[in-house]
Every structure is written in structure tokens, then in C-alpha cells.
Short mmCIF file of C-alpha atoms in Angstrom, two decimals:
data_model
loop_
_atom_site.label_atom_id
_atom_site.label_comp_id
_atom_site.label_asym_id
_atom_site.label_seq_id
_atom_site.Cartn_x
_atom_site.Cartn_y
_atom_site.Cartn_z
CA MET A 1292 0.00 0.00 0.00
CA ALA A 1293 1.32 3.46 -0.88
CA LYS A 1294 2.43 5.62 2.03
CA ARG A 1295 0.14 8.61 2.59
CA GLN A 1296 1.50 12.11 2.95
CA HIS A 1297 0.66 13.75 6.31
CA ASP A 1298 0.10 17.45 6.94
CA GLY A 1299 3.30 19.35 7.50
CA GLU A 1300 5.48 16.89 5.62
CA ALA A 1301 7.39 18.00 2.56
CA ALA A 1302 6.11 16.51 -0.66
CA PRO A 1303 8.54 13.99 -2.20
CA PRO A 1304 10.13 15.01 -5.47
CA ASP A 1305 8.02 14.13 -8.49
CA ALA A 1306 10.33 12.39 -10.98
CA ALA A 1307 7.75 12.53 -13.75
CA ALA A 1308 7.15 16.25 -13.32
CA ASP A 1309 10.89 16.86 -13.26
CA THR A 1310 11.31 14.93 -16.51
CA ILE A 1311 8.50 16.87 -18.19
CA ALA A 1312 10.02 20.15 -17.08
CA LYS A 1313 13.39 19.14 -18.55
CA ARG A 1314 11.76 18.14 -21.85
CA GLN A 1315 9.87 21.44 -22.01
CA LYS A 1316 13.10 23.30 -21.38
CA VAL A 1317 14.86 21.42 -24.19
CA ALA A 1318 11.92 21.94 -26.55
CA HIS A 1319 11.79 25.65 -25.74
CA ALA A 1320 15.47 26.00 -26.46
CA ALA A 1321 15.07 24.33 -29.83
CA ILE A 1322 12.20 26.55 -31.04
CA SER A 1323 13.29 29.55 -33.04
CA PRO A 1324 11.42 32.88 -33.23
CA ASP A 1325 10.20 31.91 -36.73
CA GLN A 1326 8.77 28.69 -35.40
CA LEU A 1327 7.04 30.47 -32.53
CA ALA A 1328 5.52 32.95 -34.96
CA LEU A 1329 4.07 30.16 -37.10
CA LEU A 1330 2.83 28.30 -34.04
CA ASP A 1331 1.01 31.42 -32.91
CA ARG A 1332 -0.49 31.73 -36.41
CA PHE A 1333 -2.05 28.27 -36.16
CA SER A 1334 -2.81 28.24 -32.42
CA LYS A 1335 -6.49 29.08 -32.93
CA GLU A 1336 -6.91 26.19 -35.34
CA LEU A 1337 -5.12 23.82 -32.97
CA ARG A 1338 -7.52 24.80 -30.19
CA ALA A 1339 -10.41 24.29 -32.63
CA PHE A 1340 -9.17 20.73 -33.25
CA VAL A 1341 -9.24 19.94 -29.53
CA LYS A 1342 -12.73 21.39 -29.23
CA ALA A 1343 -13.96 19.41 -32.24
CA ALA A 1344 -12.41 16.20 -30.90
CA LYS A 1345 -14.15 16.60 -27.55
CA LYS A 1346 -17.47 17.39 -29.22
CA ASP A 1347 -17.19 14.48 -31.65
CA LYS A 1348 -16.29 12.07 -28.85
CA LYS A 1349 -19.33 13.12 -26.81
CA THR A 1350 -21.59 12.71 -29.85
CA ASN A 1351 -20.24 9.24 -30.61
CA GLU A 1352 -20.76 8.08 -27.03
CA ASP A 1353 -24.50 8.67 -27.41
CA SER A 1354 -25.53 6.41 -30.30
CA THR A 1355 -24.99 5.52 -33.95
CA GLU A 1356 -27.59 4.78 -36.58
CA ASN A 1357 -28.30 4.65 -40.31
CA GLY A 1358 -25.03 2.96 -41.20
CA ASP A 1359 -22.78 5.54 -39.47
CA GLU A 1360 -19.96 4.32 -37.22
CA ALA A 1361 -18.60 6.11 -34.17
CA SER A 1362 -15.15 7.67 -34.52
CA LEU A 1363 -13.10 10.83 -34.06
CA GLU A 1364 -12.49 10.82 -37.79
CA ASP A 1365 -13.70 14.36 -38.48
CA ALA A 1366 -11.42 15.75 -35.79
CA TYR A 1367 -8.50 13.74 -37.11
CA VAL A 1368 -9.09 15.16 -40.57
CA GLN A 1369 -8.73 18.64 -39.10
CA LEU A 1370 -5.51 17.60 -37.40
CA ALA A 1371 -4.18 16.19 -40.67
CA GLU A 1372 -4.84 19.52 -42.36
CA LEU A 1373 -2.93 21.39 -39.64
CA SER A 1374 -0.10 18.87 -39.52
CA THR A 1375 0.97 19.62 -43.08
CA SER A 1376 1.64 23.20 -42.04
CA VAL A 1377 2.76 22.86 -38.41
CA LEU A 1378 4.70 19.61 -38.01
CA PRO A 1379 7.44 20.26 -40.60
CA ILE A 1380 8.50 23.32 -38.62
CA PHE A 1381 9.46 21.19 -35.60
CA LEU A 1382 10.96 18.12 -37.27
CA PRO A 1383 14.76 17.81 -36.93
CA GLN A 1384 16.52 19.48 -39.83
CA ASN A 1385 19.32 16.90 -39.97
CA THR A 1386 17.10 13.94 -40.77
CA ALA A 1387 15.62 12.65 -44.00
CA ALA A 1388 12.19 13.23 -42.54
CA SER A 1389 12.74 16.98 -42.57
CA SER A 1390 12.41 17.14 -46.33
CA GLN A 1391 9.08 15.35 -46.49
CA LEU A 1392 6.32 15.22 -43.92
CA PRO A 1393 5.50 11.62 -42.96
CA LEU A 1394 1.84 10.75 -42.67
CA ALA A 1395 2.47 8.61 -39.63
CA THR A 1396 5.45 7.92 -37.40
CA THR A 1397 6.28 6.52 -34.02
CA ALA A 1398 6.39 8.54 -30.85
CA SER A 1399 10.10 7.84 -30.34
CA SER A 1400 11.01 9.66 -33.57
CA HIS A 1401 9.90 13.07 -32.27
CA SER A 1402 12.40 15.42 -30.70
CA SER A 1403 9.65 17.68 -29.40
CA PRO A 1404 6.37 16.92 -27.63
CA ILE A 1405 4.71 19.42 -29.96
CA ALA A 1406 5.17 17.13 -32.97
CA ALA A 1407 2.44 14.63 -32.12
CA PRO A 1408 1.92 11.68 -34.51
CA LEU A 1409 -1.20 11.17 -36.55
CA PRO A 1410 -3.38 8.16 -35.61
CA THR A 1411 -2.01 4.94 -37.10
CA ALA A 1412 -3.30 1.44 -37.67
CA PRO A 1413 -3.24 -0.80 -34.57
CA ILE A 1414 -0.04 -2.79 -34.30
CA ILE A 1415 -0.16 -6.56 -34.02
CA LEU A 1416 2.65 -7.70 -31.76
CA SER A 1417 5.19 -10.17 -33.09
CA HIS A 1418 5.45 -13.64 -31.66
CA SER A 1419 8.51 -15.86 -31.84
CA HIS A 1420 6.69 -19.18 -31.75
CA VAL A 1421 4.00 -18.90 -34.42
CA THR A 1422 3.64 -21.92 -36.66
CA PRO A 1423 4.13 -20.76 -40.27
CA LEU A 1424 1.25 -21.21 -42.66
CA PRO A 1425 1.73 -23.25 -45.84
CA HIS A 1426 2.73 -21.06 -48.78
CA ASN A 1427 -0.54 -21.92 -50.58
CA LEU A 1428 -2.45 -20.15 -47.79
CA ALA A 1429 -0.68 -16.86 -48.48
CA ALA A 1430 -2.71 -13.83 -49.51
CA TRP A 1431 -4.59 -13.97 -52.80
CA THR A 1432 -3.16 -11.88 -55.62
CA PRO A 1433 -4.67 -11.06 -59.03
CA ALA A 1434 -2.46 -13.83 -60.46
CA ASP A 1435 -4.61 -16.39 -58.59
CA ILE A 1436 -7.75 -15.38 -60.52
CA PRO A 1437 -8.53 -17.82 -63.37
CA ARG A 1438 -8.42 -15.98 -66.68
CA GLY A 1439 -10.93 -16.35 -69.47
CA GLY A 1440 -13.91 -16.82 -67.14
CA GLY A 1441 -13.30 -20.55 -66.73
CA TYR A 1442 -13.39 -22.60 -63.56
CA PRO A 1443 -10.22 -24.34 -62.35
CA ALA A 1444 -10.08 -28.05 -63.18
CA LEU A 1445 -11.74 -30.37 -60.68
CA PRO A 1446 -9.03 -32.50 -59.02
CA PRO A 1447 -9.93 -36.21 -59.04
CA ILE A 1448 -10.24 -38.23 -55.82
CA PRO A 1449 -7.51 -40.90 -56.07
CA ASP A 1450 -9.30 -43.32 -53.69
CA PRO A 1451 -12.25 -45.01 -55.51
CA ALA A 1452 -13.95 -46.03 -52.25
CA LEU A 1453 -13.92 -42.47 -50.89
CA ALA A 1454 -15.01 -41.11 -54.27
CA GLN A 1455 -18.10 -43.34 -54.19
CA MET A 1456 -18.81 -42.55 -50.55
CA ALA A 1457 -18.66 -38.79 -51.27
CA MET A 1458 -21.39 -39.14 -53.90
CA THR A 1459 -23.81 -41.41 -51.97
CA HIS A 1460 -26.83 -40.05 -50.09
CA ARG A 1461 -27.99 -42.02 -47.04
CA GLY A 1462 -31.43 -42.32 -48.63
CA MET A 1463 -29.94 -44.61 -51.26
CA LEU A 1464 -28.72 -47.15 -48.71
CA GLY A 1465 -30.49 -49.74 -46.62
CA GLY A 1466 -30.66 -49.70 -42.86
CA GLY A 1467 -28.10 -50.79 -40.30
CA ALA A 1468 -24.45 -49.96 -39.70
CA ALA A 1469 -23.71 -50.00 -43.42
CA VAL A 1470 -25.58 -46.72 -43.82
CA GLU A 1471 -23.30 -44.85 -41.42
CA ALA A 1472 -20.17 -46.24 -43.05
CA ALA A 1473 -21.11 -45.64 -46.68
CA ASN A 1474 -22.99 -42.31 -47.03
CA TYR A 1475 -21.40 -38.91 -47.56
CA GLU A 1476 -22.36 -37.29 -44.23
CA THR A 1477 -19.06 -38.04 -42.48
CA LEU A 1478 -17.07 -36.66 -45.39
CA GLU A 1479 -19.41 -33.65 -45.51
CA PHE A 1480 -18.65 -33.02 -41.84
CA VAL A 1481 -14.90 -33.10 -42.51
CA GLY A 1482 -15.16 -31.01 -45.67
CA ASP A 1483 -17.35 -28.39 -43.98
CA ALA A 1484 -14.75 -27.79 -41.26
CA TYR A 1485 -11.89 -27.82 -43.76
CA ILE A 1486 -13.31 -25.21 -46.12
CA TYR A 1487 -14.15 -22.92 -43.19
CA HIS A 1488 -10.53 -23.08 -42.03
CA VAL A 1489 -9.02 -22.51 -45.49
CA ALA A 1490 -11.43 -19.69 -46.31
CA ALA A 1491 -10.74 -17.98 -42.97
CA GLU A 1492 -6.96 -18.13 -43.51
CA LEU A 1493 -7.08 -16.84 -47.09
CA ILE A 1494 -9.48 -14.00 -46.25
CA THR A 1495 -7.41 -12.98 -43.21
CA GLN A 1496 -4.20 -12.98 -45.25
CA THR A 1497 -5.66 -11.02 -48.14
CA PHE A 1498 -7.74 -8.43 -46.26
CA PRO A 1499 -5.70 -7.57 -43.12
CA ARG A 1500 -7.39 -4.18 -42.61
CA MET A 1501 -10.91 -5.53 -42.92
CA SER A 1502 -12.87 -5.83 -39.66
CA VAL A 1503 -13.40 -9.31 -38.25
CA GLY A 1504 -17.14 -8.89 -38.69
CA ARG A 1505 -16.76 -8.07 -42.37
CA ARG A 1506 -14.38 -11.01 -42.84
CA SER A 1507 -17.00 -13.28 -41.29
CA GLN A 1508 -19.61 -11.96 -43.71
CA MET A 1509 -17.29 -12.57 -46.66
CA ARG A 1510 -16.57 -16.12 -45.48
CA GLU A 1511 -20.24 -16.91 -44.90
CA GLY A 1512 -21.12 -15.60 -48.33
CA LEU A 1513 -18.36 -17.66 -49.91
CA LEU A 1514 -19.51 -20.84 -48.15
CA ARG A 1515 -23.28 -20.42 -48.26
CA ASN A 1516 -25.24 -23.28 -49.80
CA ALA A 1517 -26.20 -21.22 -52.86
CA ASN A 1518 -22.55 -20.71 -53.76
CA LEU A 1519 -21.41 -24.27 -53.01
CA ALA A 1520 -24.40 -25.66 -54.92
CA GLN A 1521 -23.38 -23.56 -57.93
CA TYR A 1522 -19.94 -25.20 -57.84
CA THR A 1523 -21.54 -28.65 -57.60
CA VAL A 1524 -23.73 -28.05 -60.63
CA HIS A 1525 -20.89 -26.59 -62.69
CA TYR A 1526 -18.66 -29.61 -62.07
CA GLY A 1527 -21.54 -32.02 -62.65
CA LEU A 1528 -21.26 -33.60 -59.22
CA ASP A 1529 -25.06 -33.64 -58.94
CA LYS A 1530 -25.20 -35.81 -62.06
CA ARG A 1531 -22.68 -38.27 -60.64
CA ALA A 1532 -24.29 -38.46 -57.20
CA GLN A 1533 -26.55 -41.24 -55.99
CA ILE A 1534 -29.38 -39.26 -54.43
CA PRO A 1535 -33.15 -39.90 -53.99
CA ASP A 1536 -35.41 -39.12 -56.94
CA GLU A 1537 -37.10 -36.17 -55.24
CA PHE A 1538 -33.81 -34.24 -55.57
CA VAL A 1539 -33.49 -34.97 -59.31
CA GLY A 1540 -35.34 -33.45 -62.26
CA ASP A 1541 -39.10 -33.28 -61.75
CA GLY A 1542 -38.97 -35.50 -58.67
CA ARG A 1543 -40.42 -38.96 -58.12
CA ASP A 1544 -42.70 -40.34 -60.79
CA LYS A 1545 -46.16 -39.24 -59.67
CA GLY A 1546 -44.65 -38.55 -56.28
CA SER A 1547 -42.92 -35.90 -54.20
CA ARG A 1548 -40.44 -33.30 -55.37
CA ALA A 1549 -37.93 -31.65 -53.05
CA THR A 1550 -38.12 -27.86 -52.69
CA ASP A 1551 -35.53 -25.69 -54.42
CA ARG A 1552 -33.99 -24.92 -51.04
CA GLY A 1553 -33.83 -28.63 -50.21
CA ARG A 1554 -32.08 -29.38 -53.50
CA GLN A 1555 -29.68 -26.52 -52.94
CA LYS A 1556 -28.84 -27.91 -49.50
CA VAL A 1557 -28.07 -31.36 -50.91
CA ASN A 1558 -25.88 -29.89 -53.65
CA GLY A 1559 -24.00 -27.83 -51.07
CA ASP A 1560 -23.51 -30.98 -48.97
CA LEU A 1561 -22.16 -32.82 -52.03
CA PHE A 1562 -19.49 -30.16 -52.53
CA GLU A 1563 -18.41 -30.35 -48.89
CA ALA A 1564 -18.33 -34.16 -49.08
CA TYR A 1565 -16.18 -34.02 -52.19
CA VAL A 1566 -13.72 -31.72 -50.39
CA GLY A 1567 -13.70 -34.06 -47.37
CA ALA A 1568 -12.92 -37.05 -49.59
CA LEU A 1569 -10.22 -35.14 -51.47
CA VAL A 1570 -8.49 -34.21 -48.21
CA ARG A 1571 -8.61 -37.72 -46.75
CA ALA A 1572 -7.73 -39.63 -49.90
CA LYS A 1573 -4.43 -41.44 -50.27
CA SER A 1574 -2.68 -42.05 -53.56
CA THR A 1575 -0.28 -44.69 -54.82
CA ASP A 1576 1.95 -41.76 -55.80
CA PRO A 1577 4.34 -41.23 -52.83
CA GLY A 1578 4.66 -37.54 -53.69
CA TYR A 1579 0.91 -36.88 -53.64
CA ASP A 1580 -0.15 -34.31 -51.02
CA SER A 1581 -3.94 -34.36 -50.64
CA SER A 1582 -4.06 -31.15 -48.58
CA ALA A 1583 -1.91 -29.21 -51.06
CA VAL A 1584 -4.04 -30.40 -54.00
CA THR A 1585 -7.25 -29.41 -52.21
CA VAL A 1586 -6.05 -25.97 -51.13
CA LYS A 1587 -4.66 -25.16 -54.59
CA TRP A 1588 -8.05 -25.93 -56.12
CA LEU A 1589 -10.09 -24.03 -53.51
CA ARG A 1590 -7.69 -21.09 -53.68
CA SER A 1591 -8.24 -20.70 -57.43
CA LEU A 1592 -11.97 -21.41 -57.25
CA TRP A 1593 -12.64 -18.79 -54.58
CA ALA A 1594 -10.30 -16.28 -56.23
CA MET A 1595 -12.67 -16.45 -59.21
CA THR A 1596 -15.64 -15.66 -56.93
CA LEU A 1597 -13.87 -12.83 -55.09
CA ALA A 1598 -12.01 -11.47 -58.14
CA SER A 1599 -13.15 -7.85 -57.81
CA ASP A 1600 -12.38 -7.72 -54.07
CA ILE A 1601 -8.91 -9.22 -54.58
CA GLU A 1602 -8.02 -6.82 -57.41
CA ARG A 1603 -9.25 -3.82 -55.43
CA GLU A 1604 -7.25 -4.86 -52.35
CA SER A 1605 -4.10 -5.34 -54.43
CA ARG A 1606 -4.28 -1.69 -55.51
CA ARG A 1607 -4.33 -0.41 -51.93
CA PRO A 1608 -0.91 0.85 -50.75
CA GLY A 1609 0.88 -0.71 -47.83
CA VAL A 1610 -1.00 -4.01 -47.65
CA VAL A 1611 0.80 -6.41 -45.31
CA PRO A 1612 -0.59 -9.87 -44.43
CA THR A 1613 -1.38 -10.17 -40.72
CA ILE A 1614 0.30 -13.55 -40.36
CA ALA A 1615 3.52 -14.43 -42.12
CA THR A 1616 3.42 -17.45 -44.38
CA SER A 1617 6.13 -20.03 -44.75
CA SER A 1618 8.40 -20.43 -47.74
CA PRO A 1619 10.77 -23.17 -48.83
CA LYS A 1620 13.43 -21.40 -46.75
CA ALA A 1621 11.25 -21.57 -43.65
CA ALA A 1622 12.07 -25.18 -42.92
CA ALA A 1623 13.67 -26.04 -39.60
CA SER A 1624 17.46 -26.01 -39.35
CA THR A 1625 19.39 -29.25 -39.14
CA ASN A 1626 19.61 -29.16 -35.37
CA GLY A 1627 15.91 -28.31 -35.07
CA SER A 1628 16.56 -25.35 -32.76
CA ALA A 1629 15.39 -22.55 -35.04
CA PRO A 1630 13.86 -22.09 -38.46
CA ALA A 1631 16.08 -21.08 -41.36
CA ASP A 1632 13.78 -18.15 -42.10
CA ALA A 1633 12.95 -16.67 -38.70
CA ALA A 1634 10.89 -13.88 -40.23
CA ALA A 1635 8.41 -16.45 -41.51
CA LEU A 1636 7.46 -17.33 -37.92
CA SER A 1637 6.54 -13.84 -36.81
CA VAL A 1638 3.28 -11.98 -36.95
CA ALA A 1639 3.67 -8.97 -39.18
CA ALA A 1640 2.28 -5.56 -38.27
CA PRO A 1641 -0.09 -3.91 -40.73
CA ALA A 1642 1.27 -0.89 -42.51
CA ALA A 1643 1.14 2.09 -40.15
CA GLN A 1644 -1.04 4.31 -42.29
CA PRO A 1645 -3.89 6.68 -41.42
CA PRO A 1646 -7.33 6.21 -43.02
CA ALA A 1647 -7.81 7.29 -46.63
CA LYS A 1648 -9.87 10.31 -45.58
CA VAL A 1649 -7.02 11.59 -43.42
CA ARG A 1650 -4.43 10.98 -46.15
CA LEU A 1651 -6.61 12.75 -48.70
CA ALA A 1652 -7.07 15.75 -46.42
CA ALA A 1653 -3.35 15.89 -45.69
CA ALA A 1654 -2.66 15.87 -49.42
CA ILE A 1655 -5.00 18.59 -50.68
CA VAL A 1656 -6.68 20.53 -47.85
CA CYS A 1657 -5.48 23.94 -46.77
CA ARG A 1658 -7.21 27.09 -45.59
CA GLY A 1659 -10.35 27.69 -47.66
CA VAL A 1660 -10.52 24.13 -48.98
CA VAL A 1661 -13.10 21.70 -47.59
CA ILE A 1662 -13.80 18.07 -48.52
CA ARG A 1663 -17.47 17.02 -48.36
CA TYR A 1664 -18.71 13.42 -48.11
CA GLU A 1665 -22.38 13.04 -49.02
CA GLU A 1666 -24.61 10.00 -49.40
CA VAL A 1667 -25.87 9.33 -52.92
CA LYS A 1668 -29.44 8.12 -52.53
CA THR A 1669 -31.17 6.00 -55.17
CA ASN A 1670 -34.57 4.37 -55.47
CA ASN A 1671 -32.99 0.94 -55.92
CA PRO A 1672 -29.90 0.73 -53.70
CA LYS A 1673 -27.30 -1.94 -54.39
CA ARG A 1674 -27.15 -4.97 -52.09
CA ASP A 1675 -24.18 -6.85 -50.71
CA LYS A 1676 -23.57 -10.05 -52.67
CA PHE A 1677 -22.84 -11.99 -49.46
CA THR A 1678 -25.44 -10.75 -46.98
CA ASN A 1679 -28.06 -9.19 -49.31
CA MET A 1680 -28.00 -6.12 -47.04
CA PRO A 1681 -28.43 -2.67 -48.64
CA LEU A 1682 -25.24 -0.81 -49.49
CA PHE A 1683 -24.48 2.88 -49.03
CA THR A 1684 -22.90 5.03 -51.74
CA VAL A 1685 -20.98 8.17 -50.75
CA SER A 1686 -19.47 10.81 -53.04
CA ALA A 1687 -16.47 12.97 -52.16
CA THR A 1688 -16.11 16.52 -53.45
CA ALA A 1689 -13.69 19.36 -52.66
CA ASP A 1690 -14.86 22.96 -52.31
CA GLY A 1691 -12.05 25.45 -52.88
CA TRP A 1692 -10.15 27.59 -55.33
CA GLY A 1693 -13.45 29.06 -56.53
CA LYS A 1694 -15.11 25.81 -57.60
CA THR A 1695 -16.36 22.37 -56.55
CA THR A 1696 -14.24 19.41 -57.71
CA PHE A 1697 -15.56 15.86 -57.84
CA LEU A 1698 -13.08 13.45 -56.19
CA GLY A 1699 -14.70 10.00 -56.28
CA THR A 1700 -17.42 7.69 -54.99
CA GLY A 1701 -17.44 4.59 -52.81
CA THR A 1702 -19.99 1.91 -51.97
CA ALA A 1703 -19.99 -0.21 -48.79
CA MET A 1704 -22.16 -1.58 -45.97
CA SER A 1705 -21.72 1.58 -43.88
CA LYS A 1706 -21.51 5.26 -44.72
CA ARG A 1707 -18.13 5.54 -43.06
CA GLU A 1708 -16.62 2.69 -45.07
CA ALA A 1709 -18.19 4.08 -48.25
CA GLY A 1710 -16.60 7.46 -47.53
CA GLU A 1711 -13.24 5.74 -47.04
CA LYS A 1712 -13.59 4.06 -50.42
CA ALA A 1713 -14.49 7.37 -52.04
CA ALA A 1714 -11.30 8.87 -50.59
CA GLU A 1715 -9.32 5.88 -51.88
CA ARG A 1716 -10.70 6.41 -55.38
CA ALA A 1717 -9.59 10.04 -55.20
CA LEU A 1718 -6.07 9.11 -54.05
CA GLU A 1719 -5.81 6.62 -56.93
CA ASN A 1720 -6.55 9.40 -59.45
CA GLY A 1721 -2.96 10.47 -60.08
CA LYS A 1722 -3.76 13.27 -62.51
CA LEU A 1723 -6.30 14.88 -60.18
CA MET A 1724 -4.05 14.54 -57.12
CA LYS A 1725 -1.15 16.16 -58.98
CA GLU A 1726 -3.34 19.14 -59.86
CA LEU A 1727 -4.78 19.62 -56.35
CA LYS A 1728 -1.46 19.07 -54.59
CA GLY A 1729 0.07 21.67 -56.88
CA LYS A 1730 -2.55 24.22 -55.93
CA LYS A 1731 -1.98 23.54 -52.25
CA ALA A 1732 1.79 23.84 -52.63
CA ASP A 1733 1.39 27.19 -54.39
CA TYR A 1734 -0.87 28.43 -51.61
CA LEU A 1735 1.52 27.35 -48.84
CA ALA A 1736 4.46 28.93 -50.66
CA ARG A 1737 2.57 32.20 -50.91
CA ILE A 1738 1.67 32.14 -47.22
CA GLU A 1739 5.29 31.43 -46.29
CA ALA A 1740 6.48 34.32 -48.46
CA GLU A 1741 3.94 36.68 -46.89
CA THR A 1742 5.00 35.59 -43.40
CA LYS A 1743 8.68 36.20 -44.12
CA ALA A 1744 7.90 39.59 -45.69
CA LYS A 1745 5.90 40.59 -42.63
CA GLU A 1746 8.70 39.54 -40.30
CA ALA A 1747 11.21 41.50 -42.36
CA GLU A 1748 9.23 44.75 -41.94
CA PRO A 1749 10.78 47.20 -39.46
CA GLU A 1750 8.95 47.40 -36.16
#
């Protein structure tokens, strides 16, 4: 228990306060009159940022609705605008960073407490004992997408007994123990678990900045019965399967016919059973790897389904998989004490990069320039292909330099995410960014010249 201070006793020295005082003294000594003048110029706007941040935080603590998500994003955008003018003044002049303002940096790189970093992506800590993933579970790239609109070839099941079992419905068998040993339900159970694992790994590797909830939605959409049944029909597995007549054609002769949903469920089960059999099958070829064959096929098949998402993610800067994958060099050393490629066993941190809105503001916003994000409402809104939920579309425009400039649009399941995508589209427009950055640079140069001229005037 901490010792309490009694009346009349001298307060013990505060080490923290002493350290702060020393840092303030050092910082004060390093600030020139020019820097103080510029800081005074922007002090009102800095105070406005703090006020906006407090107000935004209080608003977000109340509630969110209509697709909006709580954040201090608006306040951070203001800070980004100020940072482009204020932070370069206080960065060390003898470093490479002094010639170009970084969008995000670590706290240890600042020589002054005034130069606060912009918000960055959360860091995932490294671990020294993480089992490396197989190289075929690495992030999808556009090269994985089958070209020409065709499906990847269906790998055959090398074990005839398992191949027959995977295509046999329990309704086609008699009673007794033989039913449990010969129908596809056990293989379906194995295949169901396997595809969930593989899909989760591939999605996590490819979309490291996507929320866990959104990843779950993508996985569920990828593995829903409608999608799996489509694969089954394409590969003709339904034609090869031994299933009751009510699931085939017009149903039983003068009898029952399964519902469309029931047929879809059986076709989805057939796909999972085929995967289960493919994983468990053994081959006479000693070099055959059933898991590698299965993952290679699923990887290409799902890349076809998620082609647009994969291509869009590949265009985003700074994408780093959240879990490192193994390579041929990642095998254990001869003494078994450490892997040859130690980096392959660590968890990689996502690129430390502010949101697209903040980066866009830092690139083009200055005094008199405002970026607006507005929802684009339509009578027939788009729906998410995985969840069938309505999507929001947001447009980004910039008001400044005497006109309104269209920047881009984005569509997503929330207004905030849609706004982020609109900002990303704007940042990807190299010609437009060059024009707007040039205007901002000209403005800042003019302000700097005016400031120096004012300081040079006799008092």
C-alpha cells in the first residue's frame, strides 16, 4: 500500500514532473522565433481541433444509426490539415524526414512533444513461436484469378472407395451400420470444417485491414449453400451423385419433389463431401499431397468468386498480411533449434497508415478548402452479394479555389466505409491529385512568403 502524505510533511520530489520540465526546457530552447511565430499563427486552429475532438467524442458516445460508425475521424481530418503546415517546422533538420512530412510515425522519432503523430493502424505484436502457414495459404493476388472466365479443373479423388462414398446419399442405402459407413455425411462433416478453415486463412491474409465482422460476412457468403451448390452443378457432381429421386429433375414419378432450397442444400452438402474425400484420400503416388491439392483448387476457385475484391485490395498501398506465411526457406534447421527463415514465424504488423480520408485531407486541404462526403441516394440501392444487405454510396467533393471538384465515390455496408472508399478512389486518381497538390503547394508557398515579408518589416 502506498504511504500517505501527512500534513506538515514535505512533498517527495516528483520524478515525472521533473522529466516533463526538462523536456519542455529542451523543446523551448530548440524553437526559433520563426517557429514560434508560425505556431502562434495556427494556435487558434489547434484549439479548434481539440474542441472538435471533444465534441465528436461526446456525440459518438450517445448512439450511432443509419449505417454511421462512431469515430473521431472528423477531428483527425482537421488535425491532418494542420499537420501539413505545423509539423514540418518542428521536425529535426538533420534527418531525412525533414524534407518530407510523414503521414504517420512513431512517438520515439519526435524530438519535441509538440510534434504529435497522426493516428495509425493498430499494431499486431510479433510472436517468436507462431507456426508458419503453408505457402498456398498466403494472400490472394490477381495472379490467382482464373483468366478467361473458366473454372479451375476439378481434381480427381484418387481413392475409388472415398469417391463413391462422397457421392452417396444415405437415402440410397439400406438400414443398419452399413448406412453410417457408406454415405457422404461423415465426409461432408470433414469437408465443412476444412473449407471454413481454409477460407478464414485466405481471407485474413488477403484483407488484413478488414474488420473481423466483415471477414465473417465474406466467409459466410463464400460458403453459403447457394454458392457451393453452384460449384456442384458446374462440375456435374449432382449428375454423378446417388441421391433420392425427389432431388433430381421433376422429382419422383407421380410422387414428391424436393423444394428448391432442399435441392440446394443437398448440392451444397455434395461439394463439402467431395472436399472431405479429397483431403482424406491417399494415392499410390508417394509424392501426392492431398491437402496441397485441395487448397490449390479451392484457392483458385474462390479467387474467381472474389475477383473484384482481390483486385481492389491489391491496388491499396501498404498491404501487409497479418500472419507471415512459410516459404521453402522456412524449414527447420538441421539441429531443429530454429527455423532457417525466422521472419516467416513472426506476426507482421499492418502498414502504419492513417485512413484514406485523413491521407486525402493531408494531401490537398489547406485554408479555404473543404472536402465534403455526401450520401448518394437511389430508389434501388445496391445490395451486398454476401449478406443481401443494402449498401451505401458516398461521393467525395472538394470545395475550394473558386469551384467544386468531384473526387470520387465509394460503396460499402456503412456510410463511413463508403466514404473511405471514395477517398481511396480520389487518391488513386494520379492526374487529379497532382493538380490539387500543386494548388496547395502554391498556396503554402505564398503564405510562407507573406509571413517572411511581414517579419522583415521594421517594427
